[in-house]
PDB file of C-alpha atoms (C1' of nucleotides) in Angstrom:
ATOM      1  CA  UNK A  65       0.000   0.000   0.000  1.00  0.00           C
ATOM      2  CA  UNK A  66       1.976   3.462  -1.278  1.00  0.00           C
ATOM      3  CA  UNK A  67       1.433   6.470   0.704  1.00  0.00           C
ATOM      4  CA  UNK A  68      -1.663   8.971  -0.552  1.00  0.00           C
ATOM      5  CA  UNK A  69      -2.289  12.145   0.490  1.00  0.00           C
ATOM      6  CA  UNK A  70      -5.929  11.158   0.759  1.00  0.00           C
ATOM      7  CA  UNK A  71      -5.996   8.107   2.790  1.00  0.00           C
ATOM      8  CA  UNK A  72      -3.710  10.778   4.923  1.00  0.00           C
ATOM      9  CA  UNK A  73      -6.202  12.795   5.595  1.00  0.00           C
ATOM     10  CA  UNK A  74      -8.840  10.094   5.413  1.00  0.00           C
ATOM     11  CA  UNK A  75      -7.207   8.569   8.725  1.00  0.00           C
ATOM     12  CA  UNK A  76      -7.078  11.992  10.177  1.00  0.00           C
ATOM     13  CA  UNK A  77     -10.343  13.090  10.078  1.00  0.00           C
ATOM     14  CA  UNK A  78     -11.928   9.782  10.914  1.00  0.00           C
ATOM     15  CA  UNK A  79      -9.136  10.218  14.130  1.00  0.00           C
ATOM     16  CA  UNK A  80     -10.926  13.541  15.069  1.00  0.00           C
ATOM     17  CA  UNK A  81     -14.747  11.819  15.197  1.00  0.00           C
ATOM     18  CA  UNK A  82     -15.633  10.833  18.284  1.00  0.00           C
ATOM     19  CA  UNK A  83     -18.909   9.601  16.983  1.00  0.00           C
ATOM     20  CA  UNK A  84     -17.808   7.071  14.454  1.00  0.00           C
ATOM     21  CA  UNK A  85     -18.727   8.229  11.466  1.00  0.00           C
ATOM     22  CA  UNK A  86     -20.104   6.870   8.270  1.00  0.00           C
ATOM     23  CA  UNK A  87     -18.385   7.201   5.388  1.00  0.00           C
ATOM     24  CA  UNK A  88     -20.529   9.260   4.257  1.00  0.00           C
ATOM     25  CA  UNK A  89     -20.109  12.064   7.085  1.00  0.00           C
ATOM     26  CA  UNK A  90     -16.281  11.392   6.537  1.00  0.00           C
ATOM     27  CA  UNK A  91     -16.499  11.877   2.690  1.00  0.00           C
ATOM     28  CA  UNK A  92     -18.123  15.213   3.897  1.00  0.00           C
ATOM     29  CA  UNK A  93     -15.662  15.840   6.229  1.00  0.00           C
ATOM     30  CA  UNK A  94     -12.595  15.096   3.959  1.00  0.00           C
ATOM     31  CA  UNK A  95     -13.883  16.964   0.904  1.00  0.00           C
ATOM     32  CA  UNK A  96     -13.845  20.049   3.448  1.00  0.00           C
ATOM     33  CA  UNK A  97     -10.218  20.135   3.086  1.00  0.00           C
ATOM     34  CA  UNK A  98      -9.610  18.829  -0.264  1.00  0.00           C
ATOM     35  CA  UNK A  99     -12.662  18.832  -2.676  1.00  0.00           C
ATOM     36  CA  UNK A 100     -11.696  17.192  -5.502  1.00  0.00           C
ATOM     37  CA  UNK A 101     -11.768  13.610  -3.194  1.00  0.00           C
ATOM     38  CA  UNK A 102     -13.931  11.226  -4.449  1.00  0.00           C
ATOM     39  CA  UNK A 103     -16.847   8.726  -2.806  1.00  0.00           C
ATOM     40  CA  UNK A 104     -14.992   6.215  -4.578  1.00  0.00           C
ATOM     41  CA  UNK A 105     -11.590   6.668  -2.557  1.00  0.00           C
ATOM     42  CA  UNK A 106     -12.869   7.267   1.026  1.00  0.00           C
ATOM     43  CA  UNK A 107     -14.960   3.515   0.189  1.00  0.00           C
ATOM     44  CA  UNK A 108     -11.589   1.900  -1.240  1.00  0.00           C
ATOM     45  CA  UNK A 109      -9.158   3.474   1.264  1.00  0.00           C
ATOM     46  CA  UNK A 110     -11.151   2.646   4.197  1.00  0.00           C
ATOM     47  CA  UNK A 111     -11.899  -0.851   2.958  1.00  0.00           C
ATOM     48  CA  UNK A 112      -8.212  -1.147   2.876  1.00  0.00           C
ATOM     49  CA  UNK A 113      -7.830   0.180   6.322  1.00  0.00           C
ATOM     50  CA  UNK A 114     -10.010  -2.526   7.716  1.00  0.00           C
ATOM     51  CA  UNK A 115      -7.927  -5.064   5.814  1.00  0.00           C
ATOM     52  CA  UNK A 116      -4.921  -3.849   7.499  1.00  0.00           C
ATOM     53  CA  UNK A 117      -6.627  -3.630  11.072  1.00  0.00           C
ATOM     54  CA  UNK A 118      -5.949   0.078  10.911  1.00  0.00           C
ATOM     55  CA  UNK A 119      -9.689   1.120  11.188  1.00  0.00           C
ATOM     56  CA  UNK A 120     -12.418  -0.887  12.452  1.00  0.00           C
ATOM     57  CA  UNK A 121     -15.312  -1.176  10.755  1.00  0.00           C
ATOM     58  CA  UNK A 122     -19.109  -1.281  13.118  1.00  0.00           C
ATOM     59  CA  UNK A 123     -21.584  -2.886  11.037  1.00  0.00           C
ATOM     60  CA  UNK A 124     -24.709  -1.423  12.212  1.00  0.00           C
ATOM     61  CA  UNK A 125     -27.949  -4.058  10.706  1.00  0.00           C
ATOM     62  CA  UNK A 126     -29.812  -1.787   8.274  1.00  0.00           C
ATOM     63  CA  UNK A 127     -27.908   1.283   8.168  1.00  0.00           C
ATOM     64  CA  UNK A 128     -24.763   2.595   6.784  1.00  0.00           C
ATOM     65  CA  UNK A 129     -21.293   1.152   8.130  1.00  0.00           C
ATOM     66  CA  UNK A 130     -19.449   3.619  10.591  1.00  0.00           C
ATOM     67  CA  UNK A 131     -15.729   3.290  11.311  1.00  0.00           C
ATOM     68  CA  UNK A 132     -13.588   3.763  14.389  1.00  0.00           C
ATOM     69  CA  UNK A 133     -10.136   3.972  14.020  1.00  0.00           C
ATOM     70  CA  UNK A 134      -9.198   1.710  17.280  1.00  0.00           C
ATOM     71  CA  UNK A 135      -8.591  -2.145  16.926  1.00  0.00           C
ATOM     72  CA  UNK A 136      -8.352  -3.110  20.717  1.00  0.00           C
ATOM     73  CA  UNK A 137     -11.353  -5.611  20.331  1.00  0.00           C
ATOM     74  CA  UNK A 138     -13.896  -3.297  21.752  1.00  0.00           C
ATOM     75  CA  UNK A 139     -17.684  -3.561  20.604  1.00  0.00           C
ATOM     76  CA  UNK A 140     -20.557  -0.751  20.445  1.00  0.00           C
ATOM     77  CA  UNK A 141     -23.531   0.162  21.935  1.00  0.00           C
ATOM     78  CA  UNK A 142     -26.487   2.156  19.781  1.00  0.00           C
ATOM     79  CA  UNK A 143     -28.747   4.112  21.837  1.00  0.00           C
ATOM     80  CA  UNK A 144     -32.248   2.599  20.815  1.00  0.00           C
ATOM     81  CA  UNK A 145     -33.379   6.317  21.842  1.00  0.00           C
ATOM     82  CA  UNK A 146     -31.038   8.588  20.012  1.00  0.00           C
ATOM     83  CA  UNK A 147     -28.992   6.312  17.794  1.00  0.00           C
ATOM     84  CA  UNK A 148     -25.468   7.804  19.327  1.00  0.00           C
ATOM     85  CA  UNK A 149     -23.119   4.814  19.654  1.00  0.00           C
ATOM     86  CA  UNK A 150     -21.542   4.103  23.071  1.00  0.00           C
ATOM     87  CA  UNK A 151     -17.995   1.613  23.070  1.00  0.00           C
ATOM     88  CA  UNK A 152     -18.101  -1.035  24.981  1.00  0.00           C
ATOM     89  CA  UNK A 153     -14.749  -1.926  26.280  1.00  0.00           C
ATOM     90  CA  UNK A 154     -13.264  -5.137  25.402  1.00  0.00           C
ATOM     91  CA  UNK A 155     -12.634  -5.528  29.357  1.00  0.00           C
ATOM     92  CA  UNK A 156     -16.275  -5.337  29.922  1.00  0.00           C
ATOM     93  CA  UNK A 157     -16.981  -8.495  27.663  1.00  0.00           C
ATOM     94  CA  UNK A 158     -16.699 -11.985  28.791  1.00  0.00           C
ATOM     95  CA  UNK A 159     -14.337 -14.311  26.510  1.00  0.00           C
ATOM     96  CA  UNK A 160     -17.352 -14.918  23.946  1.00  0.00           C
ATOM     97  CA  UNK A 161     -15.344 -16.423  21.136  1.00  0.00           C
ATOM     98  CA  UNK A 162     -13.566 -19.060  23.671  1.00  0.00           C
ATOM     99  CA  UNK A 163     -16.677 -19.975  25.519  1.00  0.00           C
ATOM    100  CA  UNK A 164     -18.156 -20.643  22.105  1.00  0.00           C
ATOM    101  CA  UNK A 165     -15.803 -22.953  20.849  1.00  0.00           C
ATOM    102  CA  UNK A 166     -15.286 -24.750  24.282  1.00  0.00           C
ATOM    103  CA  UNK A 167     -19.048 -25.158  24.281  1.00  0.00           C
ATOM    104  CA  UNK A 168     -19.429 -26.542  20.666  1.00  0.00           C
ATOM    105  CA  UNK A 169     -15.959 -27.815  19.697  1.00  0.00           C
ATOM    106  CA  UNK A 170     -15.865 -25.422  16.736  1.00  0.00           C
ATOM    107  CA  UNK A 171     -13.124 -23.097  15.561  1.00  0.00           C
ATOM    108  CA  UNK A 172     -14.324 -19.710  16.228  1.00  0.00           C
ATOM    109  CA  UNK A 173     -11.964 -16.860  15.417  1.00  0.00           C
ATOM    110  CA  UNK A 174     -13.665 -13.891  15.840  1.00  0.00           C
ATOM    111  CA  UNK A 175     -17.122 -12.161  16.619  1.00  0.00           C
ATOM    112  CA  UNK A 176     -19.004  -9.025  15.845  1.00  0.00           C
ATOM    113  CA  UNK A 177     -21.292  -7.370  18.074  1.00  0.00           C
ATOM    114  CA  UNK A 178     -23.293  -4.629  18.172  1.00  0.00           C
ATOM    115  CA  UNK A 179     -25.539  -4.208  21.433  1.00  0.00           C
ATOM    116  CA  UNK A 180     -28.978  -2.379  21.978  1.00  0.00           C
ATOM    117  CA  UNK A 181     -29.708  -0.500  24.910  1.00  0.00           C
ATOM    118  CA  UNK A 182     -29.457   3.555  26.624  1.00  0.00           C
ATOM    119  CA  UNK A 183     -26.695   5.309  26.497  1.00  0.00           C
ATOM    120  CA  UNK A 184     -26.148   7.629  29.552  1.00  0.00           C
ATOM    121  CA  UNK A 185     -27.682  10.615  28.199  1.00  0.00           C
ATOM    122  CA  UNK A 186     -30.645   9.055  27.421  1.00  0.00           C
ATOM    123  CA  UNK A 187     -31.225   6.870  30.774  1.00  0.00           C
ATOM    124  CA  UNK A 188     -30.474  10.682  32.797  1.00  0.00           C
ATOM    125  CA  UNK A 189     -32.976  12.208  30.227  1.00  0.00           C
ATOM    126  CA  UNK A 190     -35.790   9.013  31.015  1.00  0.00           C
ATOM    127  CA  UNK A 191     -35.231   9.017  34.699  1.00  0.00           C
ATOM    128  CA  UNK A 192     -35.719  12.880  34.814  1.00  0.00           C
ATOM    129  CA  UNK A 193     -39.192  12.404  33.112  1.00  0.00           C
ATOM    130  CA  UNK A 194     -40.333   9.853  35.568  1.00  0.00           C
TER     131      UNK A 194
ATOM    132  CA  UNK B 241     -52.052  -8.617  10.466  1.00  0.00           C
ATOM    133  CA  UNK B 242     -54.596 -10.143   8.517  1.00  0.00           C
ATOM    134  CA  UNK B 243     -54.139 -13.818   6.849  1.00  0.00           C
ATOM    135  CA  UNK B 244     -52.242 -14.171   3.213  1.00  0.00           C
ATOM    136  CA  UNK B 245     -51.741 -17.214   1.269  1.00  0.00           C
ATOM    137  CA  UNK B 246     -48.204 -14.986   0.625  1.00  0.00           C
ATOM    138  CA  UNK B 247     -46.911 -14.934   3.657  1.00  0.00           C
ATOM    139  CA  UNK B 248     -47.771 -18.754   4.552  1.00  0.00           C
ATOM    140  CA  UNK B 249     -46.066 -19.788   1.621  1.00  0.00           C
ATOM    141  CA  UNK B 250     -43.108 -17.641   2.471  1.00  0.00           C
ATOM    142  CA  UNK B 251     -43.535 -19.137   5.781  1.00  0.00           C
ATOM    143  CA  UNK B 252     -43.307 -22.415   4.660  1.00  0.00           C
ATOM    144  CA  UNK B 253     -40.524 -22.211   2.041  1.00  0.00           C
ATOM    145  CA  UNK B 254     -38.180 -20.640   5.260  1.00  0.00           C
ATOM    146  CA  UNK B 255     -39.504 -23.124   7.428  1.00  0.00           C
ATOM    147  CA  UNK B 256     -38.125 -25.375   4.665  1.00  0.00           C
ATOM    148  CA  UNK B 257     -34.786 -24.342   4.366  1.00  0.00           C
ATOM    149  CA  UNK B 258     -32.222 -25.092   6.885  1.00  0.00           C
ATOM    150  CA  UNK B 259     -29.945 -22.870   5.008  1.00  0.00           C
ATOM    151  CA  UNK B 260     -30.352 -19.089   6.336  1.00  0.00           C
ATOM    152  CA  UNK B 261     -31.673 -17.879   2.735  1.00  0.00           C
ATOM    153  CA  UNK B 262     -31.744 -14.506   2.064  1.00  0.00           C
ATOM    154  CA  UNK B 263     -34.715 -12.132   0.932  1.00  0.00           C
ATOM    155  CA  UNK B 264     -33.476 -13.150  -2.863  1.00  0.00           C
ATOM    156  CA  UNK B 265     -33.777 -16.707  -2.297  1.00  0.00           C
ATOM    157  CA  UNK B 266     -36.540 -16.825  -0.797  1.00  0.00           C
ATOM    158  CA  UNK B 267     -38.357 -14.822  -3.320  1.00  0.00           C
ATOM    159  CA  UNK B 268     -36.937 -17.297  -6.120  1.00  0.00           C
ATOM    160  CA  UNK B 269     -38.359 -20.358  -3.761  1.00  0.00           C
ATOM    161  CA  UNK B 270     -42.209 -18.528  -3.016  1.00  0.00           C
ATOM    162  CA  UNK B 271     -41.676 -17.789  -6.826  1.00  0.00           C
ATOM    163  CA  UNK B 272     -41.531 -21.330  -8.229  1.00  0.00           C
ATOM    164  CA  UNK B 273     -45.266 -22.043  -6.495  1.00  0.00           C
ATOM    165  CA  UNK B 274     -46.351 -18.663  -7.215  1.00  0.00           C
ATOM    166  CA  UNK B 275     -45.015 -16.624 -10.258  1.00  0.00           C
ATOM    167  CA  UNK B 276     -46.758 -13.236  -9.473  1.00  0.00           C
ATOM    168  CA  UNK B 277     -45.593 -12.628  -6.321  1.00  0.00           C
ATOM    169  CA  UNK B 278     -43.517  -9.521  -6.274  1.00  0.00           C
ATOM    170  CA  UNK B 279     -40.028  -9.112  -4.004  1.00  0.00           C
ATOM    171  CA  UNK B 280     -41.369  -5.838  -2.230  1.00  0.00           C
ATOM    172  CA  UNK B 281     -44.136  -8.402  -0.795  1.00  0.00           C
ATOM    173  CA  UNK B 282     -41.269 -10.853   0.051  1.00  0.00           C
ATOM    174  CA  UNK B 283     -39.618  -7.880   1.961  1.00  0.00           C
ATOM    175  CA  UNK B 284     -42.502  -6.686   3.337  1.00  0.00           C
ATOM    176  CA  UNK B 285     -43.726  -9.720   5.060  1.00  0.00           C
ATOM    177  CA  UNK B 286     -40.093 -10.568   6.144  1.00  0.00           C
ATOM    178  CA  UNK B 287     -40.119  -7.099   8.133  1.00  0.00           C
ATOM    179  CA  UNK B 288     -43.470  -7.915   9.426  1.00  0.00           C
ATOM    180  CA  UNK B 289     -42.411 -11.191  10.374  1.00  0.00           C
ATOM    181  CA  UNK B 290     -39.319 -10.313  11.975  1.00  0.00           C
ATOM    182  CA  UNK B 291     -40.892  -7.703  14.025  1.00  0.00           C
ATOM    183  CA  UNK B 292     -43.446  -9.983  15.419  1.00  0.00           C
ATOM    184  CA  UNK B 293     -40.526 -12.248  16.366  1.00  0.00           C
ATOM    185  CA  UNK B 294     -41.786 -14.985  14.127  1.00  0.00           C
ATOM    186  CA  UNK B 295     -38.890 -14.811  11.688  1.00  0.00           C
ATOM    187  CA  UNK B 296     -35.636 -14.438  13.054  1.00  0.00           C
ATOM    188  CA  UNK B 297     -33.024 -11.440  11.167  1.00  0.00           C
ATOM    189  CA  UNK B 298     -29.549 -12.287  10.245  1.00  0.00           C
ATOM    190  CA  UNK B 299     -27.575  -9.091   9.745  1.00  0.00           C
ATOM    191  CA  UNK B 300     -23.853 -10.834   8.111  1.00  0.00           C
ATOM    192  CA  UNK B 301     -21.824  -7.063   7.582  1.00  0.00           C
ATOM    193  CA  UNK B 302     -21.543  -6.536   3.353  1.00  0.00           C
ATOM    194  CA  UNK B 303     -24.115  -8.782   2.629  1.00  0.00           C
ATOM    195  CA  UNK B 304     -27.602  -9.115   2.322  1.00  0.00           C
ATOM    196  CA  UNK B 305     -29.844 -10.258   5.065  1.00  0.00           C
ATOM    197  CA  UNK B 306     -30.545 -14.185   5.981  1.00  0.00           C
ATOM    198  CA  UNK B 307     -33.900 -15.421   8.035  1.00  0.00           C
ATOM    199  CA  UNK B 308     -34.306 -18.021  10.255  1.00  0.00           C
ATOM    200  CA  UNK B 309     -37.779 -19.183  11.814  1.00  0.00           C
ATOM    201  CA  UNK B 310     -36.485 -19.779  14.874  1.00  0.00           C
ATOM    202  CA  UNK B 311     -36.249 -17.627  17.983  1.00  0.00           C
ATOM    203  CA  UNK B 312     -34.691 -19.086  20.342  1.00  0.00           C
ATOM    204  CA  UNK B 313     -31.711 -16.560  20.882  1.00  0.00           C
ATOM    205  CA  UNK B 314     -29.333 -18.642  18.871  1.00  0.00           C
ATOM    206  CA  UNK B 315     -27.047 -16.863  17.128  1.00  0.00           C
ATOM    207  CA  UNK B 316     -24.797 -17.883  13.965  1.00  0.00           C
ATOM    208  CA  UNK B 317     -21.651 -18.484  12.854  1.00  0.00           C
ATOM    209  CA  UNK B 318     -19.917 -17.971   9.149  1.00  0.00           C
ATOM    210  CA  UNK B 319     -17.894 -20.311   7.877  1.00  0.00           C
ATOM    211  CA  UNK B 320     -14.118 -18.225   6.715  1.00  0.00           C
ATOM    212  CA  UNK B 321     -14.011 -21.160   4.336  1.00  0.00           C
ATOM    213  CA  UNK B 322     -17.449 -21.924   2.506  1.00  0.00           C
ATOM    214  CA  UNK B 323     -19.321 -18.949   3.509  1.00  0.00           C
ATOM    215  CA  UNK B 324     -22.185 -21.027   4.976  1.00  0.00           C
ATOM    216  CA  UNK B 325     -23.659 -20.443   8.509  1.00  0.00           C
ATOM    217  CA  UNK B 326     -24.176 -22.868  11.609  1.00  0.00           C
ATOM    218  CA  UNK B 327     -26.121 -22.245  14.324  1.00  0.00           C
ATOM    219  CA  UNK B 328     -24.954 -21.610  17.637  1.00  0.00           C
ATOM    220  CA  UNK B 329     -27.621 -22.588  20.221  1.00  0.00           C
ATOM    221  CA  UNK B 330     -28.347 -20.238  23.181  1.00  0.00           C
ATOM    222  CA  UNK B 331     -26.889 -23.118  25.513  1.00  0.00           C
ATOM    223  CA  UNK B 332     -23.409 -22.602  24.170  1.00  0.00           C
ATOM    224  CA  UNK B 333     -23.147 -18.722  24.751  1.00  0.00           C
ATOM    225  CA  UNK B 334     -22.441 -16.331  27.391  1.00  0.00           C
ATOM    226  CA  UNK B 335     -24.871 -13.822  28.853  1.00  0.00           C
ATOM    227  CA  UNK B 336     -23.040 -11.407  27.381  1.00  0.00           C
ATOM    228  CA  UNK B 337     -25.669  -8.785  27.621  1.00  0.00           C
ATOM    229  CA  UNK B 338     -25.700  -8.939  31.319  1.00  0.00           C
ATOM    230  CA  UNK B 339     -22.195  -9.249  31.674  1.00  0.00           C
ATOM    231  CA  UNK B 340     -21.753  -6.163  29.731  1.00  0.00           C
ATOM    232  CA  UNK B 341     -24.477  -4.289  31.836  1.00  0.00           C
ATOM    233  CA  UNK B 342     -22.685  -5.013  35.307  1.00  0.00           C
ATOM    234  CA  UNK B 343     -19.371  -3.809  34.255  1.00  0.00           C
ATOM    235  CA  UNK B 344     -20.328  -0.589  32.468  1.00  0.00           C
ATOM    236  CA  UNK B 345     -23.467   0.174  34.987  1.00  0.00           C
ATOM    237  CA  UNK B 346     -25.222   0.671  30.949  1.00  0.00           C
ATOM    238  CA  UNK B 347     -28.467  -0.512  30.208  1.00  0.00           C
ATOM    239  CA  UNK B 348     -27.776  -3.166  27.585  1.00  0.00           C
ATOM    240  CA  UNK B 349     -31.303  -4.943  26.228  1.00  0.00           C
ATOM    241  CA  UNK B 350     -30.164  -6.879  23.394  1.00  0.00           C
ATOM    242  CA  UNK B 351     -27.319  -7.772  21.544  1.00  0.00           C
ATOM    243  CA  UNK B 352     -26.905  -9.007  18.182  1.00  0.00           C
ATOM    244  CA  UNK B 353     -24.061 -11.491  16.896  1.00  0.00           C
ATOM    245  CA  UNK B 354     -21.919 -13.052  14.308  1.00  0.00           C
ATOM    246  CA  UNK B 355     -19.324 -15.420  14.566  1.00  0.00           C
ATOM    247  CA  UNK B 356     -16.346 -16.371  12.597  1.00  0.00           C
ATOM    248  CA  UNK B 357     -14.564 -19.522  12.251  1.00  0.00           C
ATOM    249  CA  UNK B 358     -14.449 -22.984  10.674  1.00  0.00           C
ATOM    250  CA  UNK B 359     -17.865 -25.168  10.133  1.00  0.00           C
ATOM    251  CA  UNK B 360     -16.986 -28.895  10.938  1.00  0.00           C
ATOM    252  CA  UNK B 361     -17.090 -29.396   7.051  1.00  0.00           C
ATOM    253  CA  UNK B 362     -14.463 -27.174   6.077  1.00  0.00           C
ATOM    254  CA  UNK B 363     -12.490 -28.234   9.576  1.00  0.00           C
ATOM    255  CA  UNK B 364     -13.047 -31.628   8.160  1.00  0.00           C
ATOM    256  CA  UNK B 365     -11.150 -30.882   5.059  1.00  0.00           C
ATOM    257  CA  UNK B 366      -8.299 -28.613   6.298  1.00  0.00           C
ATOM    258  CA  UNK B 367      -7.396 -31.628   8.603  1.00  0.00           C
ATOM    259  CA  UNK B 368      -7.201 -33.638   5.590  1.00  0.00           C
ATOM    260  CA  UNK B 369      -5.350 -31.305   3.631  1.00  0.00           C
ATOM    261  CA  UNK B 370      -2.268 -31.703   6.284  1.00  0.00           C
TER     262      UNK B 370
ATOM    263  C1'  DC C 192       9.479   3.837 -16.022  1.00  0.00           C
ATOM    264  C1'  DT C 193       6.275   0.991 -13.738  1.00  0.00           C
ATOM    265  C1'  DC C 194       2.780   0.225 -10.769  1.00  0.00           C
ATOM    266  C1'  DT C 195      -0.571   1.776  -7.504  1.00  0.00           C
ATOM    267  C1'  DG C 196      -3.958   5.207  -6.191  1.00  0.00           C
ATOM    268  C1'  DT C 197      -7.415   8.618  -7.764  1.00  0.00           C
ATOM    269  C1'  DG C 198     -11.492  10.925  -9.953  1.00  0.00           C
ATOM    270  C1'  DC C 199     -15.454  10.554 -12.342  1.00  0.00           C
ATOM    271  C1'  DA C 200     -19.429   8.357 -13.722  1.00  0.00           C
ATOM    272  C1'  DA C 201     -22.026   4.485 -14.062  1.00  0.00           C
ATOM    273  C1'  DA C 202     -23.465   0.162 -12.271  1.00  0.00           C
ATOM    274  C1'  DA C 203     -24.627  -3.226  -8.816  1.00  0.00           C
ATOM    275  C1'  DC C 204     -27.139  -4.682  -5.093  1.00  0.00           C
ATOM    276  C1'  DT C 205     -30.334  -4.658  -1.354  1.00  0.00           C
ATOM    277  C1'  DT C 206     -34.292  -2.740   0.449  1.00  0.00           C
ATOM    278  C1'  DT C 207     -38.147   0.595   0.563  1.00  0.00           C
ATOM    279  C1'  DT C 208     -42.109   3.225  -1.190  1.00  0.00           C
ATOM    280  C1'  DG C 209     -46.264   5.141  -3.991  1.00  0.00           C
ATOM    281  C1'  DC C 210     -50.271   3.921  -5.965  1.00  0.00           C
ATOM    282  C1'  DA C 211     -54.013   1.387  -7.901  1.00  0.00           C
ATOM    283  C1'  DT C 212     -56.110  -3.129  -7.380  1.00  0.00           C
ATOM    284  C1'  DA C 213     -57.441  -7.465  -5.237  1.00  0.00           C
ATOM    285  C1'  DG C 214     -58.665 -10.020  -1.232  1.00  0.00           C
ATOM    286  C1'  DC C 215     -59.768 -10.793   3.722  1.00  0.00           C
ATOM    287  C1'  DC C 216     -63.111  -9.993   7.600  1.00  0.00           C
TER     288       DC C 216
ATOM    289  C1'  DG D 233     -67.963  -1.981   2.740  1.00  0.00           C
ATOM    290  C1'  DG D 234     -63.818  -0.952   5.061  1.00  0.00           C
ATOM    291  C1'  DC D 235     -59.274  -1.941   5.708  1.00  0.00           C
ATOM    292  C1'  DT D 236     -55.102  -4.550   4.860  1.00  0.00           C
ATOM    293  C1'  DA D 237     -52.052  -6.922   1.708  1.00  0.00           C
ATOM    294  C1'  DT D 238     -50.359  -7.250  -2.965  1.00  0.00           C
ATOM    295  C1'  DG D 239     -48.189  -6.281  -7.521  1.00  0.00           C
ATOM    296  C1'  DC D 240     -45.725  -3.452 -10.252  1.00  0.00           C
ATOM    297  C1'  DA D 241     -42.493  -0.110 -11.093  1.00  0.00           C
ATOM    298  C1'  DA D 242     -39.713   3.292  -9.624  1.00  0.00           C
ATOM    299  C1'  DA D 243     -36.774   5.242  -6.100  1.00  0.00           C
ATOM    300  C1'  DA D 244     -33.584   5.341  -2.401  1.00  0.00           C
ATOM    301  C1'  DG D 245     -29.364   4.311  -0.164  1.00  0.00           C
ATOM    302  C1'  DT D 246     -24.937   2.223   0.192  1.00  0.00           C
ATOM    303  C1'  DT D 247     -21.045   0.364  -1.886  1.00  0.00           C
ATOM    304  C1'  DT D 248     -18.375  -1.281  -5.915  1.00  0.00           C
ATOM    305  C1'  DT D 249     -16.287  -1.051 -10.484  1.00  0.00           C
ATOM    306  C1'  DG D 250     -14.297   0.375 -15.245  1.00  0.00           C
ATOM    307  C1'  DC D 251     -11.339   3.330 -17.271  1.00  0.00           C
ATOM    308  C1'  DA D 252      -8.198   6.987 -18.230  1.00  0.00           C
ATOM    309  C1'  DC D 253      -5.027   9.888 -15.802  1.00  0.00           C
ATOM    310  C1'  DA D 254      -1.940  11.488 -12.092  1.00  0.00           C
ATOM    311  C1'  DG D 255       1.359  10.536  -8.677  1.00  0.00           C
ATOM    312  C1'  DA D 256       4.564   7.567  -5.748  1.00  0.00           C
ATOM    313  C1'  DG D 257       8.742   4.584  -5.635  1.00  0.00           C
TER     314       DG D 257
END
DNA sequence: CTCTGTGCAAAACTTTTGCATAGCC
DNA sequence: GGCTATGCAAAAGTTTTGCACAGAG
């Protein structure tokens, strides 16, 4: 993989989200500094990215794939209230993977997860209301 | 939700398949015993299925959805090598959910899954193979 | 100089939606 | 008869791809 000023700044700006963004907020956010990027590039640089275990990608069922640019094996919450994702650190996660395969005999290698629930905000915001 | 000969004979081709077919399979399987029925009523019975917890969703990231008419709380697992999926039954996993919810004091309701790793087939044949 | 990355536009693919019609209750 | 589901076609949304050109090594 040669060096490009674009997956440069692609990195940089998806470094700067909090809010793991889709790549459709970072296309936004990229073209803000250089216009000319293309759709096209943010899709194939950050597909690369995953490849490389640079960028994680959070598959989210039925919407648009967001990115986050750790790789420390932590999962994500989405707020069924406001749709805000919350990480769940990989310390707060039992050994799924392992349990798995000591409990069937297969060969698991890896696992995504996404979880439902409140995030903070939210649960202060329902709490107040009651 | 009033009755449909539709949805009982999408009903009954899922029931049929052990396979986790997707929304395109499916429709080619209701198609062969009925050639007018359209996709978007495929899709739209799925949905309503799915949200009556009849029909079981199976969000794989990059592809299309599978269904299962199960739900049981088993989760799945894709095969690295074929691309199929085995089931993983409830027994076998982890209440990750609660886990999750006493170390980070969040709120955490559901939690959807997806394994990777090696069906037995594929396991099978790699042994071989060495 | 060669090979990889980019930009643009178009395509691919999955899923949803609008609207008139047919079918259930 | 009223209300829901369907069929068709078109749209929407996300992601990928073909091709010619520009840029890195």
């Amino acid at each position: 993989m040669i060096y490009s000023k674009q997956r440069e700044l692609l990195v940089s700006q998806l470094r700067r989200y909090r809010g793991h963004p889709t790549a459709d907020v970072l296309y936004a956010s990229v073209r803000s500094e250089n216009p000319t990027i293309s759709l096209a590039t943010v899709y194939r640089n950050l597909n690369q990215l995953v490849d490389s275990g640079i960028v994680m990608r959070i598959s989210v069922p039925g919407q648009a794939d967001r990115f986050d640019d750790k790789n420390d094996g932590h999962q994500h919450m989405l707020c069924t209230e406001c749709g805000g994702i919350t990480d769940i650190p990989a310390s707060a996660l039992p050994d799924v993977c392992g349990t798995v395969s000591d409990n069937t005999g297969l060969h698991v290698s890896a696992c995504n997860m996404i979880f439902y629930g409140l995030c903070k905000a939210c649960e202060k915001k329902s709490q107040k209301n009651n």
